[in-house]
Coordinates of C-alpha atoms in Angstrom, one line a residue:
X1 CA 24.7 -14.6 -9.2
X2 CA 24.5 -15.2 -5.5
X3 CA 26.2 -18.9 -4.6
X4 CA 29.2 -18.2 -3.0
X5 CA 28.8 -22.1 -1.0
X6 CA 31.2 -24.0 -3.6
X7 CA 29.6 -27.7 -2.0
X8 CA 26.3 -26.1 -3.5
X9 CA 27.6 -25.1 -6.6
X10 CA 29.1 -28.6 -7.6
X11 CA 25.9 -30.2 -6.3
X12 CA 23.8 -27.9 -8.6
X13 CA 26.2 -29.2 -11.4
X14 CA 25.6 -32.2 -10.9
X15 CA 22.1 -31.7 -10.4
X16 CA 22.0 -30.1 -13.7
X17 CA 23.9 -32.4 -15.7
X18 CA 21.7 -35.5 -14.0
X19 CA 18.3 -34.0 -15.7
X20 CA 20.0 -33.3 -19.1
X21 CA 21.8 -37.2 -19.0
X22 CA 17.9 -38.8 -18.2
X23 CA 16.4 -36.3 -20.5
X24 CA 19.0 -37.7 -23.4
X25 CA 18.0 -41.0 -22.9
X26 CA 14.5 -40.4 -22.5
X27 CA 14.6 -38.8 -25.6
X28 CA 16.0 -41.8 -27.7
X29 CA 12.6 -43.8 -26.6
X30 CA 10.8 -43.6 -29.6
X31 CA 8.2 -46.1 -28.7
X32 CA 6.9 -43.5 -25.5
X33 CA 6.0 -40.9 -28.6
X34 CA 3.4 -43.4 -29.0
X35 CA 2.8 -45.2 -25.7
X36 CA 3.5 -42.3 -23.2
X37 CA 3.7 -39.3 -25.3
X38 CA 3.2 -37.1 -22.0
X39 CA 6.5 -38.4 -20.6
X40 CA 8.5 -37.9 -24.3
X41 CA 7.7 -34.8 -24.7
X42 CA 8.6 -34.0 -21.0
X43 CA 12.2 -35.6 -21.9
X44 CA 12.2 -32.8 -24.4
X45 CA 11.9 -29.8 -22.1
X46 CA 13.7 -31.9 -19.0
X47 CA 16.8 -31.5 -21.3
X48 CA 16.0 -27.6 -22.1
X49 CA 15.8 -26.7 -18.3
X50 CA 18.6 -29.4 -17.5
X51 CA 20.9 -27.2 -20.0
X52 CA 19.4 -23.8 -18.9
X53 CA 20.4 -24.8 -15.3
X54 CA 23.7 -26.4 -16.5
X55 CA 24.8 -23.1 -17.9
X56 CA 24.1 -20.9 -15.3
X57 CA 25.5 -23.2 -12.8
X58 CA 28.9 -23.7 -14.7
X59 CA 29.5 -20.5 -16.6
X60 CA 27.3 -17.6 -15.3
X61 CA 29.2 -15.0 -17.0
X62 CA 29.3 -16.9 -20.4
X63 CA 27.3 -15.0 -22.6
X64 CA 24.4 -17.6 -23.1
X65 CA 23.6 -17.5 -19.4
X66 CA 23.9 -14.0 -19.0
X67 CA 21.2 -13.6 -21.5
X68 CA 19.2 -16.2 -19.7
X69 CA 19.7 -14.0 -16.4
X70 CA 18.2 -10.5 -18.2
X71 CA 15.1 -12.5 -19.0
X72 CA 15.0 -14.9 -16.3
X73 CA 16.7 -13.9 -13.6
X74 CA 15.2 -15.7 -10.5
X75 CA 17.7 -18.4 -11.9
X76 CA 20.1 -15.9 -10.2
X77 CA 19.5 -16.8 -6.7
X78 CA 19.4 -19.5 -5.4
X79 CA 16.1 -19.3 -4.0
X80 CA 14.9 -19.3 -7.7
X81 CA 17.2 -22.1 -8.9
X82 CA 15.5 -23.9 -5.6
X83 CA 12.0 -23.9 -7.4
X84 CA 13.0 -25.1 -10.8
X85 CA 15.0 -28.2 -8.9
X86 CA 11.7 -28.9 -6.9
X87 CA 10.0 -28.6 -9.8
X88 CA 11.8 -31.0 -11.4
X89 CA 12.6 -33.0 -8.7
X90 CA 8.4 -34.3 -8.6
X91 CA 7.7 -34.7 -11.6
X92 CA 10.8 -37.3 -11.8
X93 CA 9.9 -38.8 -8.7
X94 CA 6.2 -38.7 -9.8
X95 CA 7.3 -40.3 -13.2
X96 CA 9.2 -42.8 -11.7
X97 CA 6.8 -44.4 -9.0
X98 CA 3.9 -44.0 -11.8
X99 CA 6.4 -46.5 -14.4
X100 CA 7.2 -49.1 -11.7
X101 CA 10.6 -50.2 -10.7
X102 CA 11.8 -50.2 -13.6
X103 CA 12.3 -46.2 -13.8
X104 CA 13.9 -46.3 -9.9
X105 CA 16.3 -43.8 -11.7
X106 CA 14.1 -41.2 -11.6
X107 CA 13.1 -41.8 -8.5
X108 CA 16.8 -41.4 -7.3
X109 CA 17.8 -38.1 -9.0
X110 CA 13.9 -36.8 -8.2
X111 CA 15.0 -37.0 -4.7
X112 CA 18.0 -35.6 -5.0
X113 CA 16.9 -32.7 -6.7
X114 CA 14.6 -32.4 -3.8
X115 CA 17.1 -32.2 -1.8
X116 CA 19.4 -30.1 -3.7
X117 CA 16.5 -27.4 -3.6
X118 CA 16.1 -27.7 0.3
X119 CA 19.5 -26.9 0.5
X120 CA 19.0 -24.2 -2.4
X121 CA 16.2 -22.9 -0.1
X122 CA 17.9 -22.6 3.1
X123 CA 21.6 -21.4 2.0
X124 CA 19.5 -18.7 0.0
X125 CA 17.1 -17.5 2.8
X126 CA 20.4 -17.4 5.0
X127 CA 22.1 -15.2 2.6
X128 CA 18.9 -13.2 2.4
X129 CA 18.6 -12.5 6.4
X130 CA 22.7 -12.0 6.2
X131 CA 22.2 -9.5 3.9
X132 CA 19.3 -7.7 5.9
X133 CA 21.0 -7.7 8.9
X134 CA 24.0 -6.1 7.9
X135 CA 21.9 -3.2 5.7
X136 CA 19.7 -2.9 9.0
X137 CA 23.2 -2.6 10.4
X138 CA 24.9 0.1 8.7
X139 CA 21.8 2.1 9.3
X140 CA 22.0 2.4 12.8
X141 CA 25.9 3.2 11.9
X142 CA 24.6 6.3 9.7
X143 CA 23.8 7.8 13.5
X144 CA 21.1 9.8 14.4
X145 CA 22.6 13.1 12.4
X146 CA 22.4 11.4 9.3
X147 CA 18.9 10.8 9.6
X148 CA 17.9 13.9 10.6
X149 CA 19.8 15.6 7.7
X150 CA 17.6 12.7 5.5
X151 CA 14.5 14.2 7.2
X152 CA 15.4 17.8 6.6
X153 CA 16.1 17.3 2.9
X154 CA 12.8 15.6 2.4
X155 CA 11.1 18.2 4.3
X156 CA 12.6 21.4 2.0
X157 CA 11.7 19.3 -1.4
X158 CA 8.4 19.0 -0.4
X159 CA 8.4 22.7 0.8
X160 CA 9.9 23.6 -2.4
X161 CA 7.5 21.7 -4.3
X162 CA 4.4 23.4 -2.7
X163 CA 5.6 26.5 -2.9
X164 CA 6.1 25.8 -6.8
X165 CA 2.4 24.8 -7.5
X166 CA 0.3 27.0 -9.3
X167 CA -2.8 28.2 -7.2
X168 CA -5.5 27.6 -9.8
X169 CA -4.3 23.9 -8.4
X170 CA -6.6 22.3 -6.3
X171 CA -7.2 18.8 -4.6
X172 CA -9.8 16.6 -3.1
X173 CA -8.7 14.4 -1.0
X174 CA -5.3 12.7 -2.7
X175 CA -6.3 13.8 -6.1
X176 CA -5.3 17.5 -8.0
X177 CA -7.3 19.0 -10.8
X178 CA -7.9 22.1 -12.2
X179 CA -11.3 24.4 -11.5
X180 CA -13.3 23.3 -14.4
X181 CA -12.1 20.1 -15.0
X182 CA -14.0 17.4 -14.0
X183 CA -11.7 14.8 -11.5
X184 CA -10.8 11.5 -12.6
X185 CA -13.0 8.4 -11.0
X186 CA -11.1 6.5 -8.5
X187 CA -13.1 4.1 -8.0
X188 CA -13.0 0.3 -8.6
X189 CA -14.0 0.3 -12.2
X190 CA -11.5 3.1 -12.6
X191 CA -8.4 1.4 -11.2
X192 CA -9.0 -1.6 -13.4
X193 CA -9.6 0.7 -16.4
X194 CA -6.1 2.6 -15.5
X195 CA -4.4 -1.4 -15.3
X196 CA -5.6 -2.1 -18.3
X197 CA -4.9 0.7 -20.5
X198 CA -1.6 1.3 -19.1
X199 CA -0.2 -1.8 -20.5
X200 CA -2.8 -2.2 -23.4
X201 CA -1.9 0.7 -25.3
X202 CA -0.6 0.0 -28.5
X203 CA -0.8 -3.2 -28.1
X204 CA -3.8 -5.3 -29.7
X205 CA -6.3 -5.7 -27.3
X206 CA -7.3 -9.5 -28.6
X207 CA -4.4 -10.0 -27.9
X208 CA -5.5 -9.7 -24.1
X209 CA -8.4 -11.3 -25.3
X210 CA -7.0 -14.2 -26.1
X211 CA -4.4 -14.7 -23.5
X212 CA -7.1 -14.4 -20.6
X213 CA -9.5 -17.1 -22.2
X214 CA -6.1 -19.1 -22.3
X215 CA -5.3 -18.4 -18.7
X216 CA -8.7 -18.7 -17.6
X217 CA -9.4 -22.4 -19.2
X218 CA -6.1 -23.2 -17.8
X219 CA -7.3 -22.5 -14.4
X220 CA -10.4 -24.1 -14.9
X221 CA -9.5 -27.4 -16.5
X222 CA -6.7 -27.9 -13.6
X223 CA -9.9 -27.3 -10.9
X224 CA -12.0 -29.9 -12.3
X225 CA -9.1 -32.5 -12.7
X226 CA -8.4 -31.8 -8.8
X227 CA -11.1 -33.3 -8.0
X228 CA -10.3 -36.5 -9.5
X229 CA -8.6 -38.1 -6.1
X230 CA -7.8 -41.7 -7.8
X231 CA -4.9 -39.9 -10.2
X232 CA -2.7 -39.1 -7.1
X233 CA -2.5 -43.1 -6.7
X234 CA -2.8 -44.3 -10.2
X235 CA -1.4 -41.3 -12.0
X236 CA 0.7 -39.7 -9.5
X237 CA 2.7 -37.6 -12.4
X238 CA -0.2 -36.6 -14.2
X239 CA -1.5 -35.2 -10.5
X240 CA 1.5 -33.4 -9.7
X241 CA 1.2 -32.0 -13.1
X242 CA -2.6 -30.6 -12.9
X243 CA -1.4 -28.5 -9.4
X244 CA 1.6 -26.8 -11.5
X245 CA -1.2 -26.2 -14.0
X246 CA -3.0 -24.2 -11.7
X247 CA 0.5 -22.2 -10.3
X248 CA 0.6 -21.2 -13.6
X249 CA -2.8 -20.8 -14.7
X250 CA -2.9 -18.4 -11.8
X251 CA 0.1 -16.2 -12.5
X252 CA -0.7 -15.7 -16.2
X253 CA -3.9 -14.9 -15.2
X254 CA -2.7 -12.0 -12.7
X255 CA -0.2 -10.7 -16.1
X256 CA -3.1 -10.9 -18.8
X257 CA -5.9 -9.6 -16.6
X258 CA -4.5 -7.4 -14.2
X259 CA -0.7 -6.2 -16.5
X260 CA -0.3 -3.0 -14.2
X261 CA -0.8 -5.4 -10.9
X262 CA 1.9 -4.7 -8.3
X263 CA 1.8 -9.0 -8.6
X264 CA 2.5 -8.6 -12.1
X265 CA 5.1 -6.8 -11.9
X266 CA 6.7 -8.7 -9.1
X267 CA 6.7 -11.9 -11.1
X268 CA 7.8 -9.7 -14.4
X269 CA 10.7 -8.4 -12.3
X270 CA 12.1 -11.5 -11.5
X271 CA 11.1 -13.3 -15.2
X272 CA 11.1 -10.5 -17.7
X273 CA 10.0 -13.1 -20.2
X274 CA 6.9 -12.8 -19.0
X275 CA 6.6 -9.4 -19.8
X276 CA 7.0 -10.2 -23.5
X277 CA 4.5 -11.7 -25.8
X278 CA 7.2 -14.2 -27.3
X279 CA 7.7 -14.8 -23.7
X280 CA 4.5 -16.0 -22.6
X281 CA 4.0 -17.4 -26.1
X282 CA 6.7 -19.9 -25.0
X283 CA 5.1 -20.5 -21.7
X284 CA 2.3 -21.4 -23.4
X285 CA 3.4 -23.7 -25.9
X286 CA 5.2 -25.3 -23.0
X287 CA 2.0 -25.7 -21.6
X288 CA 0.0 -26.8 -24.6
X289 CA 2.2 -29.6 -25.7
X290 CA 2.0 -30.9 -21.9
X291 CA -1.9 -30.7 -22.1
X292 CA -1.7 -32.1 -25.7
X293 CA 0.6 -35.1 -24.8
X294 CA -1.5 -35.5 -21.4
X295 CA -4.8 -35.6 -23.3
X296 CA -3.7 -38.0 -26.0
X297 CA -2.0 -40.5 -23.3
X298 CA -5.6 -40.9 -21.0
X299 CA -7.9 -41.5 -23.9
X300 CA -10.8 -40.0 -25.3
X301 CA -11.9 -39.2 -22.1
X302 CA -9.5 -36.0 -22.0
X303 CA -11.3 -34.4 -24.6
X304 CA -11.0 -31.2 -22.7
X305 CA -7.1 -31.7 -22.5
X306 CA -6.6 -31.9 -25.9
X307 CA -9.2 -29.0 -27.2
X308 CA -7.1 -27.0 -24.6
X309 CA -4.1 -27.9 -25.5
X310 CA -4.5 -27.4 -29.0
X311 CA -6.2 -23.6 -28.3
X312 CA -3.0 -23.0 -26.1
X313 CA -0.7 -24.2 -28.8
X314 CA -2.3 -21.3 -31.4
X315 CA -2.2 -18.8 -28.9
X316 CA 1.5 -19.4 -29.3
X317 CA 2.1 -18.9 -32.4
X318 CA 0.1 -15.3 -32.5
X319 CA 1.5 -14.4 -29.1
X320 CA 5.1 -15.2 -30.8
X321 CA 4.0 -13.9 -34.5
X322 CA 3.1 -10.9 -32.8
X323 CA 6.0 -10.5 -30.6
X324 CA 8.0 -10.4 -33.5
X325 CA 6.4 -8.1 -35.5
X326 CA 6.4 -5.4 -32.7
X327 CA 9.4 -6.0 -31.3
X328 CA 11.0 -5.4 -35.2
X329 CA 9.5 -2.1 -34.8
X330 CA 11.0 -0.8 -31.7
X331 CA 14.2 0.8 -30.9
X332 CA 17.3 -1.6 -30.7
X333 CA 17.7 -0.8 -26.9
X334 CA 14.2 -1.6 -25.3
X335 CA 14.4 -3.1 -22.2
X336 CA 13.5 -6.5 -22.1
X337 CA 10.9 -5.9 -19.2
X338 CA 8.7 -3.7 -21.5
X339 CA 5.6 -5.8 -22.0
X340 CA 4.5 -5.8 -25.5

């Protein structure tokens, strides 16, 4: 785990332990379940990511955070540990200006998670470009008779290679087939055919089915409530909320549409959750519950909040239900990138 800045390591502690201490007192405000379920139930997961971070931060070779790393490893770097503290850090400082002075609190640790995940954010991109500058480094130290020796090996594989292809082989443009075969279609229709299939392949396609309505009505419901200017004044959390809504709306929407995506996999790389339908059945529980609670605190007048939320909330459950039941099936040591 890259944070070798031991200043930036205790402030991450203490960044951590801040969200998990609001989130416990939060959560021991009944009367919001009723008043402001929104903000309860976002005490709830506050104190999930404030313990998530809190271990990682603190004991990143304990075994709890090592498993958080395999499935979540952008909480590696600090780049990644960066996001969720700016995540964080709005909606608090969101929260608190939309309840008054009376929640200056969260206005306090919102900023200062702000500005622990500037700090994330720079220290990380300056590892980064350290890192790159010494690999660009011991390149040029490999000398110019390294690199031709590269070059020469590449060149006799492929020579070897050609010389071991059949001659009933034959090509057109970039693709091979064989005289009386008819070549495969490359064309648009084809290429989304080939993204689909590749990851849909024993694995139910409603399934897909469902998880794209989800993703698309997520996408859709956070467009229209854009458009409503007056919430970034009078509902400034509920704002923030709706453009995180769309982040994600947009990324699930990439993994249940397009699974084979070189996007896909660069955001299943980095959260292998994602890859997993227990995975994204969390995310969208998350997501429903905050729709749900969202709905319910505006008034009948977020119908579309609630109907969503509820839809996302039993796409869930399957997404979970099935997970289980294929992952039970598969061999003990799968990796936990293999989308199911």
């Amino acid at each position: 785990m890259g944070n070798s800045n031991p200043i930036l390591k205790i402030a991450g502690i203490v960044g951590a332990f801040l969200i998990v201490l609001i989130a416990f007192f939060g959560f021991f405000r009944f009367f919001n379940l009723v008043l402001s379920p929104l903000s309860y139930m976002l005490s709830i997961f506050y104190m999930i990511f404030g313990l998530t971070l809190l271990a990682v931060e603190v004991a990143p070779s304990w075994f709890l955070s090592e498993a958080i790393l395999r499935w979540a490893s952008f909480l590696g770097t600090l780049i990644g540990r960066g996001l969720v503290y700016l995540y964080i850090g709005l909606l608090y400082v969101t929260g608190g200006a939309q309840n008054g002075v009376t929640s200056w609190t969260y206005l306090i640790i919102g900023i200062y998670l702000l500005l622990l995940a500037i700090a994330n954010f720079v220290v990380g991109y300056v590892d980064i470009q350290t890192v790159q500058c010494a690999s660009v480094a011991s390149v040029f130290a490999m000398g110019f008779t390294s690199i031709k020796n590269v070059f020469d090996l590449e060149l006799s594989s492929v020579i070897n290679s050609a010389s071991m292809a059949g001659p009933q082989s034959s090509t057109i443009g970039a693709q091979s087939f064989t005289p009386g075969e008819r070549p495969q279609s490359t064309g648009f229709k084809a290429r989304v055919q080939n993204m689909w299939g590749k990851v849909t392949e024993g694995d139910p396609v409603y399934i897909r089915i469902l998880g794209t309505l989800a993703a698309i009505g997520i996408i859709v419901v956070s467009i229209l409530s854009c458009f409503n200017f007056a919430n970034s004044v009078l509902n400034p959390l509920t704002y923030i909320l709706i453009v995180f809504y769309l982040i994600f709306g947009i990324i699930l929407c990439f993994i249940e549409i397009m699974p084979s995506s070189g996007v896909t996999n660069w955001f299943v790389e980095r959260a292998a959750f994602l890859g997993t339908l227990t995975g994204r059945g969390l995310l969208y529980l998350y997501l429903g519950l905050l729709f749900i609670g969202g709905g319910s605190q505006n008034g009948a007048s977020s119908w579309a909040y609630i109907v969503l939320g509820i839809y996302l909330v039993v796409i869930a459950i399957i997404f979970m239900i099935s997970g289980w039941r294929l992952s039970s099936n598969r061999a003990a040591g799968s990796l936990p990138n293999s989308r199911v």
